[in-house]
Amino acid sequence: MDKLIITGGNRLDGEIRISGAKNAALPILAATLLADSPITICNLPHLHDITTMIELFGRMGVQPVIDEKLSVEIDSSTISSLVAPYELVKTMRASILVLGPMVARFGEAEVALPGGCAIGSRPVDLHIRGLEALGAHIEVENGYIKAKAPEGGLRGGQFFFDIVSVTGTENIMMAAALAKGRSVLKNAAREPEIVDLANCLIQMGAKIEGAGTDTIIIDGVDRLQGTTYTVMPDRIETGTYLVAAAATGGRVKLKDTDPTILEAVLSKLQEAGADIQTGDDWIELNMHGKRPKAVNLRTAPYPAFPTDMQAQFIAMNAVAEGQGTVIETIFENRFMHVLEMQRMGAKIQIEGNTAISSGVALLKAAPVMATDLRASASLVIAALMAEGDTLIDRIYHIDRGYECIEEKMQLLGAKIRRIPG
Ligand code: EPU
């Protein structure tokens, strides 16, 4: 298992490019199953989760063709199996995103039930109930979700999400795109990745209105066709590098990103004392050598503060001036990174879903373990602020969602290297 070694103490300073968004690329890849002619997807990030999705397609008889710029052409007409097996689903929960497209286009699908995971129980009941609202007949048997469309295919329906779900909204929106008649999704997730997926579907010929609001109206069409689509920038990767620079009192300019989808994060960074400049596709953050001030925040669905940025802000608060309170409302077990940071000398207390930190000037290097994707990123930030060499184990988590993290961090002046193992 690869490990990272980080020598703390360097102030980050430099410019890097932001990659395509993992959480937009995954549903867009799944959406290619809906088209009856080849689709080309550009700006796919080079990440382990993307490779897993491509491997899943391979198992189903669909062979994506990847060019040297990592654009992928997918022709789903060669599909030969409508099963997403457990050994792949258990490594990536987002595999559930093929469920809606397969039932809508091919009339049936079998997708393994993803189990619990490091950040919470994460059920998929809304995906199932949403598809049932479109007429699908679903049985959960032997650890698999077995879904069948009724005679004549899925039909439009109304569905109210009693909890806002990002991939749930995406799954049902994709299925509804090929259902007969109108579907209305209420209390839908409003994340920018939903808008990106809707834009791709619209380019394929879908009729969708309201993506980005809590009510999405989809008028099903008979067929969706191929197109070329470029995935949006990754707002969580963007936020992670901004926080890393802020924690170290440094400066960073991020290119090929989009400041309009990061308002909650940018405003918290300003509160922490960052000077932030933005252009159409770039963000520059400068702390002018100052130590950040601790911030209070509460995670909630978009446009509020994202749960995927909570761990990174806890790392910043750990070395910031003053006391900071972070409340996690989306996942019940998303504080594993706090226990690792405590081993590095961070003064953070957990009370239920709240983490209260009293900033210390410097952390102390210690061997630590990454427990999930964003937790790993937060440990990298903590290590940048630690005296000595921090060894981060189990960094396969980080490779699921951060493209070339050590190269990008090195470009910003961090002392970081990978030890293959
Ligand atoms: N939930 C249910 N039933 C469902 C679905 C969700 O109760 O059927 C609950 C979850 O347990 C959770 C809440 O609803 O408490 C919200 O979960 P959501 O469904 O929105 O999460 P997700 O779609 O599985 C996506 C991202 C996550 C991100 C969350 C929240 C992708 C591929 N994943 O997950 O990203 O944390 O939305 O914004 O888009 C990451 O990238 O590190 C990551 C975990």
Coordinates of C-alpha atoms in Angstrom, one line a residue, residues 17-325:
R17 CA -4.7 23.7 -12.7
I18 CA -7.9 22.1 -11.3
S19 CA -9.1 18.8 -12.8
G20 CA -12.5 17.7 -13.9
A21 CA -15.0 17.0 -11.1
K22 CA -15.1 13.4 -10.0
N23 CA -18.7 13.7 -8.7
A24 CA -19.9 15.1 -12.1
A25 CA -17.8 12.7 -14.2
L26 CA -19.2 9.6 -12.5
P27 CA -22.9 10.3 -13.2
I28 CA -22.1 11.6 -16.7
L29 CA -20.2 8.3 -17.4
A30 CA -23.4 6.4 -16.2
A31 CA -25.5 8.6 -18.5
T32 CA -23.7 7.3 -21.6
L33 CA -25.7 4.1 -21.1
L34 CA -28.8 6.0 -22.1
A35 CA -27.6 7.0 -25.5
D36 CA -28.0 5.0 -28.7
S37 CA -24.9 6.4 -30.4
P38 CA -21.3 7.0 -29.1
I39 CA -20.6 9.8 -26.6
T40 CA -17.3 11.5 -26.0
I41 CA -16.5 12.9 -22.5
C42 CA -13.7 15.4 -22.1
N43 CA -11.9 16.7 -19.0
L44 CA -12.3 13.4 -17.1
P45 CA -10.1 13.4 -14.1
H46 CA -7.4 10.7 -13.9
L47 CA -8.7 9.0 -10.7
H48 CA -9.2 5.6 -9.3
D49 CA -13.0 6.0 -9.1
I50 CA -13.1 6.8 -12.8
T51 CA -11.1 3.7 -13.6
T52 CA -13.5 1.7 -11.4
M53 CA -16.5 3.0 -13.4
I54 CA -14.7 2.2 -16.7
E55 CA -13.9 -1.3 -15.3
L56 CA -17.6 -1.7 -14.5
F57 CA -18.5 -0.8 -18.0
G58 CA -16.0 -3.4 -19.3
R59 CA -17.7 -6.1 -17.2
M60 CA -21.0 -5.1 -18.8
G61 CA -19.5 -5.5 -22.3
V62 CA -19.0 -1.8 -23.0
Q63 CA -15.4 -1.0 -23.8
P64 CA -14.7 2.8 -23.5
V65 CA -12.0 4.0 -25.8
I66 CA -9.6 6.4 -24.1
D67 CA -7.4 8.8 -26.0
E68 CA -4.1 10.4 -24.9
K69 CA -5.9 13.4 -23.4
L70 CA -8.1 11.1 -21.4
S71 CA -11.2 11.9 -23.4
V72 CA -13.3 8.8 -23.4
E73 CA -15.6 7.6 -26.1
I74 CA -18.4 5.2 -25.0
D75 CA -20.7 3.2 -27.2
S76 CA -23.2 1.4 -25.0
S77 CA -24.7 -0.5 -27.9
T78 CA -22.4 -3.5 -27.2
I79 CA -23.7 -4.0 -23.7
S80 CA -24.0 -7.7 -22.9
S81 CA -24.6 -7.8 -19.1
L82 CA -27.0 -5.7 -17.0
V83 CA -25.3 -6.6 -13.7
A84 CA -23.1 -4.4 -11.5
P85 CA -21.3 -7.0 -9.4
Y86 CA -20.6 -6.6 -5.6
E87 CA -16.8 -6.7 -6.0
L88 CA -16.9 -3.4 -7.9
V89 CA -19.8 -1.8 -6.1
K90 CA -18.2 -2.4 -2.7
T91 CA -15.1 -0.4 -3.8
M92 CA -17.2 2.5 -5.1
R93 CA -20.7 3.3 -4.0
A94 CA -21.3 5.6 -7.0
S95 CA -21.6 2.4 -9.1
I96 CA -25.3 2.6 -8.0
L97 CA -25.6 5.4 -10.7
V98 CA -25.8 2.8 -13.5
L99 CA -29.1 1.5 -12.0
G100 CA -31.5 4.2 -13.3
P101 CA -30.0 4.3 -16.8
M102 CA -30.0 0.5 -17.3
V103 CA -33.6 0.1 -16.2
A104 CA -34.7 3.0 -18.4
R105 CA -32.8 2.0 -21.5
F106 CA -32.6 -1.8 -21.3
G107 CA -35.7 -2.6 -19.1
E108 CA -33.8 -4.3 -16.3
A109 CA -30.7 -4.1 -14.1
E110 CA -29.1 -5.9 -11.2
V111 CA -26.8 -3.8 -9.0
A112 CA -25.2 -5.0 -5.8
L113 CA -26.4 -3.2 -2.6
P114 CA -23.5 -1.0 -1.4
G115 CA -22.9 -1.7 2.2
G116 CA -22.1 0.9 4.9
C117 CA -18.9 2.9 4.6
A118 CA -16.4 4.8 6.6
I119 CA -18.5 7.9 6.8
G120 CA -21.9 6.5 7.7
S121 CA -24.6 3.9 6.9
R122 CA -25.5 5.5 3.6
P123 CA -28.7 3.7 2.6
V124 CA -30.0 3.7 -1.1
D125 CA -33.7 3.5 -0.3
L126 CA -34.4 6.8 -2.1
H127 CA -32.9 5.4 -5.3
I128 CA -35.2 2.4 -5.1
R129 CA -38.3 4.3 -4.2
G130 CA -37.7 6.9 -6.8
L131 CA -37.4 4.3 -9.5
E132 CA -40.6 2.6 -8.2
A133 CA -42.3 5.9 -8.6
L134 CA -41.5 5.6 -12.3
G135 CA -43.1 2.2 -12.4
A136 CA -40.1 0.0 -11.9
H137 CA -40.6 -3.3 -10.1
I138 CA -37.8 -3.8 -7.6
E139 CA -36.7 -6.6 -5.3
V140 CA -33.8 -6.7 -3.0
E141 CA -32.5 -10.2 -2.9
N142 CA -29.2 -11.9 -2.0
G143 CA -27.5 -8.5 -1.6
Y144 CA -28.6 -7.3 -5.1
I145 CA -31.1 -4.7 -6.2
K146 CA -33.1 -6.4 -9.0
A147 CA -35.1 -3.8 -11.0
K148 CA -37.4 -4.4 -14.0
A149 CA -39.3 -1.8 -16.0
P150 CA -43.0 -2.5 -16.6
E151 CA -44.2 -3.6 -20.1
G152 CA -43.7 -0.7 -22.4
G153 CA -40.9 0.9 -20.3
L154 CA -40.7 3.3 -17.4
R155 CA -43.4 6.0 -17.2
G156 CA -43.2 9.5 -15.8
G157 CA -44.0 10.0 -12.1
Q158 CA -43.8 12.3 -9.1
F159 CA -41.2 11.8 -6.5
F160 CA -40.5 13.7 -3.3
F161 CA -37.0 13.1 -1.7
D162 CA -37.6 13.2 2.1
I163 CA -33.8 13.6 2.5
V164 CA -31.9 15.6 -0.1
S165 CA -29.7 13.0 -2.0
V166 CA -27.2 13.9 -4.7
T167 CA -26.7 10.6 -6.5
G168 CA -30.4 9.7 -5.7
T169 CA -31.5 12.8 -7.7
E170 CA -29.1 11.9 -10.5
N171 CA -30.2 8.3 -10.7
I172 CA -33.9 9.2 -11.0
M173 CA -33.3 12.2 -13.3
M174 CA -31.4 9.9 -15.7
A175 CA -34.2 7.2 -15.6
A176 CA -36.9 9.8 -16.1
A177 CA -35.1 11.2 -19.2
L178 CA -36.2 8.0 -21.1
A179 CA -39.5 7.4 -19.3
K180 CA -42.8 8.0 -21.0
G181 CA -44.4 11.3 -20.0
R182 CA -43.6 13.9 -17.4
S183 CA -41.7 13.3 -14.1
V184 CA -41.4 15.8 -11.3
L185 CA -38.7 15.5 -8.7
K186 CA -39.3 17.5 -5.5
N187 CA -36.8 18.4 -2.8
A188 CA -34.2 17.5 -5.4
A189 CA -30.5 18.1 -4.7
R190 CA -29.2 21.4 -6.1
E191 CA -25.5 20.6 -6.4
P192 CA -23.7 22.0 -9.4
E193 CA -22.8 18.4 -10.4
I194 CA -26.6 17.8 -10.9
V195 CA -26.7 20.8 -13.3
D196 CA -23.7 19.5 -15.1
L197 CA -25.3 16.1 -15.6
A198 CA -28.6 17.8 -16.7
N199 CA -26.6 19.9 -19.2
C200 CA -25.0 16.7 -20.6
L201 CA -28.4 15.0 -20.8
I202 CA -30.0 18.0 -22.5
Q203 CA -27.2 17.9 -25.1
M204 CA -28.1 14.3 -25.7
G205 CA -31.6 15.3 -26.4
A206 CA -33.3 15.2 -23.0
K207 CA -36.0 17.6 -21.9
I208 CA -35.1 18.8 -18.4
E209 CA -36.0 22.0 -16.6
G210 CA -35.2 23.2 -13.1
A211 CA -31.8 21.4 -12.5
G212 CA -30.1 23.5 -9.8
T213 CA -33.4 24.2 -8.1
D214 CA -35.3 21.9 -5.7
T215 CA -37.9 20.9 -8.4
I216 CA -36.7 19.2 -11.5
I217 CA -39.2 18.6 -14.4
I218 CA -38.3 16.0 -16.9
D219 CA -40.4 15.2 -20.0
G220 CA -39.3 11.8 -21.2
V221 CA -38.1 11.3 -24.8
D222 CA -38.0 8.2 -27.0
R223 CA -34.3 8.2 -27.5
L224 CA -31.1 10.0 -26.5
Q225 CA -28.2 10.4 -28.8
G226 CA -24.4 10.8 -28.7
T227 CA -22.6 14.1 -28.1
T228 CA -19.3 15.5 -26.9
Y229 CA -19.4 16.9 -23.4
T230 CA -16.8 18.5 -21.2
V231 CA -17.0 17.8 -17.4
M232 CA -17.1 20.8 -15.0
P233 CA -14.2 21.7 -12.7
D234 CA -13.9 20.0 -9.4
R235 CA -15.1 22.4 -6.6
I236 CA -13.9 20.1 -3.8
E237 CA -10.4 19.8 -5.3
T238 CA -10.4 23.6 -5.7
G239 CA -11.6 24.1 -2.1
T240 CA -9.0 21.7 -0.7
Y241 CA -6.0 23.5 -2.3
L242 CA -7.4 26.9 -1.1
V243 CA -7.7 25.6 2.5
A244 CA -4.2 24.1 2.3
A245 CA -2.8 27.5 1.2
A246 CA -4.8 29.3 3.9
A247 CA -3.6 26.9 6.7
T248 CA 0.0 27.5 5.8
G249 CA -0.4 31.3 5.5
G250 CA 0.5 31.0 1.8
R251 CA -0.8 32.0 -1.6
V252 CA -2.3 29.9 -4.4
K253 CA -3.7 30.6 -7.9
L254 CA -6.0 27.9 -9.2
K255 CA -6.8 27.9 -12.9
D256 CA -9.6 26.1 -14.9
T257 CA -12.0 26.3 -12.0
D258 CA -15.2 28.2 -11.3
P259 CA -15.6 30.6 -8.4
T260 CA -19.4 30.8 -8.7
I261 CA -19.8 27.2 -7.3
L262 CA -17.8 27.7 -4.2
E263 CA -19.5 30.7 -2.5
A264 CA -20.0 29.0 0.9
V265 CA -16.3 27.9 1.0
L266 CA -14.9 31.2 -0.2
S267 CA -16.9 33.2 2.3
K268 CA -15.6 31.0 5.2
L269 CA -12.0 31.5 3.9
Q270 CA -12.5 35.2 3.8
E271 CA -13.7 35.0 7.4
A272 CA -10.5 33.1 8.2
G273 CA -8.6 36.2 6.9
A274 CA -7.9 35.2 3.3
D275 CA -7.6 37.8 0.6
I276 CA -9.5 36.3 -2.4
Q277 CA -9.5 37.5 -6.0
T278 CA -11.5 35.7 -8.7
G279 CA -11.9 35.8 -12.5
D280 CA -14.1 33.8 -14.8
D281 CA -12.1 30.6 -14.4
W282 CA -9.6 31.3 -11.7
I283 CA -9.3 31.9 -8.0
E284 CA -6.4 33.4 -6.1
L285 CA -6.1 33.2 -2.4
N286 CA -3.4 35.1 -0.4
M287 CA -2.9 35.0 3.4
H288 CA 0.0 37.4 3.2
G289 CA 1.9 35.2 5.7
K290 CA -0.8 35.5 8.4
R291 CA -2.1 32.7 10.5
P292 CA -5.8 31.9 9.7
K293 CA -8.5 32.7 12.2
A294 CA -10.7 29.7 13.3
V295 CA -14.2 29.6 11.7
N296 CA -17.5 28.1 12.7
L297 CA -19.5 26.2 10.1
R298 CA -22.3 23.7 9.6
T299 CA -22.5 21.3 6.7
A300 CA -25.8 21.1 4.7
P301 CA -26.8 20.4 1.1
Y302 CA -25.8 22.9 -1.6
P303 CA -25.7 25.9 -1.7
A304 CA -24.7 25.6 2.0
F305 CA -21.3 24.5 3.2
P306 CA -20.4 21.1 1.6
T307 CA -19.7 18.1 3.9
D308 CA -16.9 17.2 1.5
M309 CA -15.0 20.3 2.7
Q310 CA -15.6 19.8 6.4
A311 CA -12.4 17.7 7.2
Q312 CA -10.1 20.2 5.4
F313 CA -11.6 23.1 7.4
I314 CA -11.1 21.1 10.7
A315 CA -7.4 20.8 9.7
M316 CA -7.2 24.5 9.2
N317 CA -9.0 25.3 12.5
A318 CA -6.6 23.0 14.2
V319 CA -3.8 25.4 13.5
A320 CA -5.8 28.6 13.4
E321 CA -6.1 31.4 16.0
G322 CA -9.0 30.8 18.4
Q323 CA -11.8 28.3 18.8
G324 CA -13.8 26.9 15.9
T325 CA -16.9 24.8 15.8

